[in-house]
PDB file of C-alpha atoms in Angstrom:
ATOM      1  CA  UNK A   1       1.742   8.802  14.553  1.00  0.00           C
ATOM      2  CA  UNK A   2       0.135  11.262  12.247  1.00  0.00           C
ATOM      3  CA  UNK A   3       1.633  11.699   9.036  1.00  0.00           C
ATOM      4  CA  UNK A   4       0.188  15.028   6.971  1.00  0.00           C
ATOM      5  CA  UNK A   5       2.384  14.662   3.913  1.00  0.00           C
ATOM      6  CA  UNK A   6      -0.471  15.062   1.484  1.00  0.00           C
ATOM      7  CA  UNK A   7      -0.944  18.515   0.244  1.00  0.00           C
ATOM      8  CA  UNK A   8      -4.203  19.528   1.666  1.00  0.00           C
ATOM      9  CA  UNK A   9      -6.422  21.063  -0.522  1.00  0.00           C
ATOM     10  CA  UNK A  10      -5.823  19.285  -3.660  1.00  0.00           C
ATOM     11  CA  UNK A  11      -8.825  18.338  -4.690  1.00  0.00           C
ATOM     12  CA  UNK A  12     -10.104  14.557  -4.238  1.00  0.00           C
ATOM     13  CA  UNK A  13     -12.416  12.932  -6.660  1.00  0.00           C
ATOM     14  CA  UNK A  14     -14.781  12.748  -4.130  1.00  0.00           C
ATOM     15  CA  UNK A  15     -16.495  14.368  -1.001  1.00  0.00           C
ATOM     16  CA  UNK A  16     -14.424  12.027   1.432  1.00  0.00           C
ATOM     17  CA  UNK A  17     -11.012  14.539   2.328  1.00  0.00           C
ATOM     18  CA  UNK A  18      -8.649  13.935   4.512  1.00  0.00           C
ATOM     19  CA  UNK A  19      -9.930   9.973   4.496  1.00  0.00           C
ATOM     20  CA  UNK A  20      -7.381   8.173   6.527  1.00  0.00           C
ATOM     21  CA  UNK A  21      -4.976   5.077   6.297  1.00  0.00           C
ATOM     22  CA  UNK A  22      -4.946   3.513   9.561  1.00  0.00           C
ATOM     23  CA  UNK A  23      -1.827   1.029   9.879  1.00  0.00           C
ATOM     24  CA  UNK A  24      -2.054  -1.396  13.029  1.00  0.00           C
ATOM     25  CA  UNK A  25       1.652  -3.113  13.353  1.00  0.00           C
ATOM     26  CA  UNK A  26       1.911  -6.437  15.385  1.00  0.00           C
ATOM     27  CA  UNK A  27       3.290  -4.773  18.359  1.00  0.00           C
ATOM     28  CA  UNK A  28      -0.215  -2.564  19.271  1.00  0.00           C
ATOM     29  CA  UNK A  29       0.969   0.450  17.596  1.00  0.00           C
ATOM     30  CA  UNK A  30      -0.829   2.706  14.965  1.00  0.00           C
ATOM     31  CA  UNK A  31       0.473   4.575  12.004  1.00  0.00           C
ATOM     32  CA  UNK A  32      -2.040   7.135  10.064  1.00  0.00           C
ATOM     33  CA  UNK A  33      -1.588   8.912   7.071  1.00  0.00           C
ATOM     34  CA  UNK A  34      -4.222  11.235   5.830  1.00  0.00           C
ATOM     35  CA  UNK A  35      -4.689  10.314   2.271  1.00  0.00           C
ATOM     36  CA  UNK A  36      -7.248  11.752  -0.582  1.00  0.00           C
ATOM     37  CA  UNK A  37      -9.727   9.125  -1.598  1.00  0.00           C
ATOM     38  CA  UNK A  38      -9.570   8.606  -5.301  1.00  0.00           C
ATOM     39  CA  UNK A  39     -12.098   5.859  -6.004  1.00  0.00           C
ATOM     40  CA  UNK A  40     -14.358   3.272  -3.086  1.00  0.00           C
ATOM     41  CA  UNK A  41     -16.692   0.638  -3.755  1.00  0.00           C
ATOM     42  CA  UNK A  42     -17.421  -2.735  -2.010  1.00  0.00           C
ATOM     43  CA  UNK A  43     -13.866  -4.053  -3.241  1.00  0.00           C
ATOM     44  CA  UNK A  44     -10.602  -1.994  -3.465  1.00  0.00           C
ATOM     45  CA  UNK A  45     -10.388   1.622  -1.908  1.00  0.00           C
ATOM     46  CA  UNK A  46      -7.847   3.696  -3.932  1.00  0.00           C
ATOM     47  CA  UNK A  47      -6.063   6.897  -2.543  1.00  0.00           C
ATOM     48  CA  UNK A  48      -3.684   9.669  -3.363  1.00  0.00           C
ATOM     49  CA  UNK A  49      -0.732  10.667  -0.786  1.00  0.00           C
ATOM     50  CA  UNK A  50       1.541  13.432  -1.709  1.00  0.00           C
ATOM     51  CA  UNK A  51       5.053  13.035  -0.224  1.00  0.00           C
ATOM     52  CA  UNK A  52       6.352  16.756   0.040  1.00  0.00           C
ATOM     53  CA  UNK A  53       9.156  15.513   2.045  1.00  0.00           C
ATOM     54  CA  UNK A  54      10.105  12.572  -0.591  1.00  0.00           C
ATOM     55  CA  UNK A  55      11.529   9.337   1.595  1.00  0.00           C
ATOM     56  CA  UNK A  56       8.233   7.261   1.407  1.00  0.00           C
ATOM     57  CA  UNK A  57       8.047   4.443   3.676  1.00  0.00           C
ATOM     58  CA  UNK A  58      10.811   3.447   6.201  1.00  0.00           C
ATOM     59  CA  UNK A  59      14.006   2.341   4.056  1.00  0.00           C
ATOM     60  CA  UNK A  60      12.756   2.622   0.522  1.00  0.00           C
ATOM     61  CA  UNK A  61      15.178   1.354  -1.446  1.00  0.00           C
ATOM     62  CA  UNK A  62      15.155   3.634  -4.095  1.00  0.00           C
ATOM     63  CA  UNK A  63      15.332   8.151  -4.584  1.00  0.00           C
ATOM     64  CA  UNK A  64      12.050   8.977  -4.106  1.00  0.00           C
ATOM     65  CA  UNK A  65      12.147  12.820  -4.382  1.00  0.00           C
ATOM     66  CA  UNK A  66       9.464  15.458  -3.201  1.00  0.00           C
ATOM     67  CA  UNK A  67       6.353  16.078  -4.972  1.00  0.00           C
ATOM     68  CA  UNK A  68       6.232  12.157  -5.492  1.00  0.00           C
ATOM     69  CA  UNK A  69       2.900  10.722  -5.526  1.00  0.00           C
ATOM     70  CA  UNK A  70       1.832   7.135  -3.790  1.00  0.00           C
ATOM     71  CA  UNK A  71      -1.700   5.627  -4.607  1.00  0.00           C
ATOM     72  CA  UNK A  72      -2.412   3.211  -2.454  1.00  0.00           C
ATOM     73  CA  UNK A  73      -4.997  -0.281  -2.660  1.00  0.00           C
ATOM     74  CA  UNK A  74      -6.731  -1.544  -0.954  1.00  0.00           C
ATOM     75  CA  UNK A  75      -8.504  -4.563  -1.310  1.00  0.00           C
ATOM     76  CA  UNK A  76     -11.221  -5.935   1.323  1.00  0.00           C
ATOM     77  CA  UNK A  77     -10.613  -9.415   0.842  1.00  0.00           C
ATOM     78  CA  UNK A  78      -7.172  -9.819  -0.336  1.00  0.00           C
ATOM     79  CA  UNK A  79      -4.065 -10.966   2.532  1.00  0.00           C
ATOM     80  CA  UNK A  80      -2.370  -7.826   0.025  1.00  0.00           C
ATOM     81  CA  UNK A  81      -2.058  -3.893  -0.384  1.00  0.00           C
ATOM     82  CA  UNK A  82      -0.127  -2.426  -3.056  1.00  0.00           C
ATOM     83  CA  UNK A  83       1.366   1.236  -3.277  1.00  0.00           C
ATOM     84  CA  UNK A  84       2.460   2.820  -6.925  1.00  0.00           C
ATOM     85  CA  UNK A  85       4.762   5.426  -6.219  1.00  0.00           C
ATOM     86  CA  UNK A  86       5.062   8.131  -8.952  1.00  0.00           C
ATOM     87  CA  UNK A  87       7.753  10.991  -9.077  1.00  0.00           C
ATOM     88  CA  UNK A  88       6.790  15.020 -10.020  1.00  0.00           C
ATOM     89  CA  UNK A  89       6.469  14.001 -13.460  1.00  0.00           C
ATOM     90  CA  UNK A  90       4.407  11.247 -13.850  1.00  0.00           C
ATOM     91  CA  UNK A  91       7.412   8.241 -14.082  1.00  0.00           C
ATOM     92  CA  UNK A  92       6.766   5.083 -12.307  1.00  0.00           C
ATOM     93  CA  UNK A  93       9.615   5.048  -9.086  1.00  0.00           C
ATOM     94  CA  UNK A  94       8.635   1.700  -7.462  1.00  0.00           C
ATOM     95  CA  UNK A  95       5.334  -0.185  -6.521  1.00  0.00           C
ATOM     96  CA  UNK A  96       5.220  -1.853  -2.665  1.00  0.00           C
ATOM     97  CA  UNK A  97       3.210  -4.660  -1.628  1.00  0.00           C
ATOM     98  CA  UNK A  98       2.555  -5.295   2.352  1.00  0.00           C
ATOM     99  CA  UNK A  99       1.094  -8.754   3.834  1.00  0.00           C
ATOM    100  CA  UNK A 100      -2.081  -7.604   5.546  1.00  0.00           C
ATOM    101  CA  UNK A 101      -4.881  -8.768   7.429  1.00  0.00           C
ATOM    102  CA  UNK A 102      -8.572  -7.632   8.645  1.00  0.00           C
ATOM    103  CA  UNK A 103      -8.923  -4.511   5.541  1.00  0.00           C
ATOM    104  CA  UNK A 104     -11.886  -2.562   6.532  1.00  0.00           C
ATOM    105  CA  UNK A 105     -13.098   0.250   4.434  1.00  0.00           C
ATOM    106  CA  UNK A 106     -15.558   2.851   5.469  1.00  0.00           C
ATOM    107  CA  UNK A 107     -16.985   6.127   4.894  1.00  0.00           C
ATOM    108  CA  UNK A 108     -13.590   8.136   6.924  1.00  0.00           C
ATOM    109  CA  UNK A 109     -10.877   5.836   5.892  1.00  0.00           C
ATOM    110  CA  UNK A 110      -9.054   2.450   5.674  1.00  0.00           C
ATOM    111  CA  UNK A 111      -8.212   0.271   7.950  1.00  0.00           C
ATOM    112  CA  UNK A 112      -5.609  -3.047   8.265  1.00  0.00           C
ATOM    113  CA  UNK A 113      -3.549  -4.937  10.127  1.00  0.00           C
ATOM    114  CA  UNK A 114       0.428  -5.182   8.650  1.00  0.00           C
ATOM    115  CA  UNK A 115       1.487  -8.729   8.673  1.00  0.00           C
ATOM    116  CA  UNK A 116       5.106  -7.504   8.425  1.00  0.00           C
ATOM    117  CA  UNK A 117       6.252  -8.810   5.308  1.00  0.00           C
ATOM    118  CA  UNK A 118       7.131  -6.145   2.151  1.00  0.00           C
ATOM    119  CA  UNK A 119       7.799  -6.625  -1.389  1.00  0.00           C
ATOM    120  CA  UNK A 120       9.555  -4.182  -4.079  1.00  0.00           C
ATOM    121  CA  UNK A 121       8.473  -4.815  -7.797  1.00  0.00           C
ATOM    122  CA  UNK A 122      10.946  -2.234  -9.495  1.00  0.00           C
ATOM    123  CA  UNK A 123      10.128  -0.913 -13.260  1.00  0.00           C
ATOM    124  CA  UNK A 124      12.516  -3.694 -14.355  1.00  0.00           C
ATOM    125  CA  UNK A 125      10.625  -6.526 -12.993  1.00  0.00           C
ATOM    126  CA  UNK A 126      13.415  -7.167  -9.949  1.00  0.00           C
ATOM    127  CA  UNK A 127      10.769  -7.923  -6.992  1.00  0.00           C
ATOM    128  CA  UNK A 128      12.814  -8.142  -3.541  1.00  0.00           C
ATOM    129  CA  UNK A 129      11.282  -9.369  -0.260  1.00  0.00           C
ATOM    130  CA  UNK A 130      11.620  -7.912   3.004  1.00  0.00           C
ATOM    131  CA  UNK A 131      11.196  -8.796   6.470  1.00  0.00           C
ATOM    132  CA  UNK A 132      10.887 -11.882   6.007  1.00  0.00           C
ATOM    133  CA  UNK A 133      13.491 -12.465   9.588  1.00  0.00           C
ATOM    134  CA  UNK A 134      11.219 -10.058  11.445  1.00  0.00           C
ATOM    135  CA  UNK A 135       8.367 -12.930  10.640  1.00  0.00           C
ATOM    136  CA  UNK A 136      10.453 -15.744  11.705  1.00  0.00           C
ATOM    137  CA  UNK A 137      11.455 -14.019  15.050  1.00  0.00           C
ATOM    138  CA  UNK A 138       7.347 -12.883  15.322  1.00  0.00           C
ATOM    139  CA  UNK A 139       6.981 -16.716  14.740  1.00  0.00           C
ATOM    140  CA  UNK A 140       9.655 -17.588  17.626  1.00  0.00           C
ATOM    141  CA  UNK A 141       8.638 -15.084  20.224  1.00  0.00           C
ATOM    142  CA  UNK A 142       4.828 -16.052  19.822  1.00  0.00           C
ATOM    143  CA  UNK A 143       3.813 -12.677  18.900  1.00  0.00           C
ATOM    144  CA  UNK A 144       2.595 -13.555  15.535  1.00  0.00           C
ATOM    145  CA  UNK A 145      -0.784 -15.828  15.580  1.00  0.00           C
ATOM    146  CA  UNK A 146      -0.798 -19.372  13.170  1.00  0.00           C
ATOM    147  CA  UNK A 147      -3.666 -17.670  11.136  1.00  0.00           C
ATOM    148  CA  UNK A 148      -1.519 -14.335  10.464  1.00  0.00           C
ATOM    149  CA  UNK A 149       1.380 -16.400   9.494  1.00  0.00           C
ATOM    150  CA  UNK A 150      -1.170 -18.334   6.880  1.00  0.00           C
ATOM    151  CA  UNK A 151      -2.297 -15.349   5.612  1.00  0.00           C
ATOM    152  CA  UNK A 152       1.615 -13.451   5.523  1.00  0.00           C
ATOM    153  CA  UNK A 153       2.697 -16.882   3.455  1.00  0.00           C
ATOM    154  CA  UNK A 154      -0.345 -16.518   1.330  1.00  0.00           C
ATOM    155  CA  UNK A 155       0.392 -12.962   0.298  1.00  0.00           C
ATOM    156  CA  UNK A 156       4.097 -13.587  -0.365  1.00  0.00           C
ATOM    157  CA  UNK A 157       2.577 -16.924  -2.846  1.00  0.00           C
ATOM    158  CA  UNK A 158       0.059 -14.632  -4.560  1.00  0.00           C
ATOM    159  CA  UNK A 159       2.529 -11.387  -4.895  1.00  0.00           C
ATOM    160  CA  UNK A 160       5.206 -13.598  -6.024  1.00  0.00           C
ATOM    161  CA  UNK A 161       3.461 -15.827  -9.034  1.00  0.00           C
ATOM    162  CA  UNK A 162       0.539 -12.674  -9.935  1.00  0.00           C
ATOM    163  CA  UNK A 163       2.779  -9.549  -9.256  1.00  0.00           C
ATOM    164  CA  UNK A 164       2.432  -8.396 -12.603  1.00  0.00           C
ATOM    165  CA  UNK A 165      -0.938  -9.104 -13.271  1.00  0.00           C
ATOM    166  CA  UNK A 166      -1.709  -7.208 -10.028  1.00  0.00           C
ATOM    167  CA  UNK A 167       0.321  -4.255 -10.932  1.00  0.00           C
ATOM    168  CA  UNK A 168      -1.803  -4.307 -14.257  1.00  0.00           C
ATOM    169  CA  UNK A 169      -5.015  -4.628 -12.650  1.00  0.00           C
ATOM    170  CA  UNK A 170      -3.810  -1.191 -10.430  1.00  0.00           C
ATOM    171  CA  UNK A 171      -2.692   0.294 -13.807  1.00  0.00           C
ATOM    172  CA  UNK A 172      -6.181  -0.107 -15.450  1.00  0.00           C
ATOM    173  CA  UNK A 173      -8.258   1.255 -12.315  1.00  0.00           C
ATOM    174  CA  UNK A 174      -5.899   4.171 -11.731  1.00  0.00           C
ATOM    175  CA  UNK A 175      -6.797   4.861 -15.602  1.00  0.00           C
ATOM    176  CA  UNK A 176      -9.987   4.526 -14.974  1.00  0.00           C
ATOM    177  CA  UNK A 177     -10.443   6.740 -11.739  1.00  0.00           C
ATOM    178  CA  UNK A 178      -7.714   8.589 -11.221  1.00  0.00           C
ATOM    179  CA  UNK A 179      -8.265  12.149 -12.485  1.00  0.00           C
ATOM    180  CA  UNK A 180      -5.227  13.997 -14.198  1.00  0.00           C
ATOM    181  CA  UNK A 181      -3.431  16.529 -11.698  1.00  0.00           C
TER     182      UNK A 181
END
């Protein structure tokens, strides 16, 4: 699946545009999103993903209207991403957090593995778990590996005693290299 919900043309911060998000599920599917790279070094890649359509990711929980933004992290060695959605005028909608596994970044994109389990942090601090009976059936049907489960259970211990001090940690680098629109 190709998504192409980010307005082409609108400028990255750097040479690398489209540079694409390339989501491996369990199963042996593959969703990709072309994204603008805001920042990339040998830790986190940050992009930019315009919605146009609004919706966001499957079953968002909340509005989130056309024009939002989503920047995206990624971290090479963490068992986390995180996504800060933004609406059309700059207010904070919802950040995302997805279990993941195997982050590679490169030159033309990033690249994980989804270990199936979301969280929600909302503006009001409410953080709300899903998925986590997709993992147990995963677990049941043998379609989930030991290691993958480790590293799911890790991400869900780490997002649920740091989530705010990861959240800060995105605020400060998107205020560091994340260019005013």
């Amino acid at each position: 699946m190709n998504r192409k919900d980010t307005t082409p043309g609108a400028g990255a911060d750097t040479d690398a545009f489209p540079f694409r998000e390339r989501k491996r599920k369990l199963d042996g599917s593959v969703r990709e999103y072309e994204t603008e790279l805001v920042h990339r070094d040998g830790r986190v890649a940050i992009v930019r993903f315009v919605m146009t359509r609004g919706g966001g990711p499957p079953r968002p929980p909340v509005e989130v209207q056309p024009g939002s933004v989503s920047f995206g992290y990624f971290w090479a060695r963490r068992p986390y991403n995180l996504y800060r959605m933004i609406d059309p005028e700059g207010k904070l909608i919802v950040h995302r957090f997805d279990a993941v596994a195997d982050v590679k970044i490169t030159a033309e994109g990033v690249d994980y593995r989804d270990l199936i389990l979301d969280w929600w942090a909302f503006p009001d601090d409410t953080l709300i778990e899903e998925d986590r009976d997709e993992l147990e059936g995963a677990i049941e049907s043998g379609t989930i590996t030991s290691a993958d489960v480790a590293r799911a259970n890790e991400a869900a211990r780490q997002v649920y005693s740091r989530y705010r001090h990861i959240i800060d940690e995105a605020v400060e680098l998107e205020r560091k290299f994340v260019r005013p629109r």
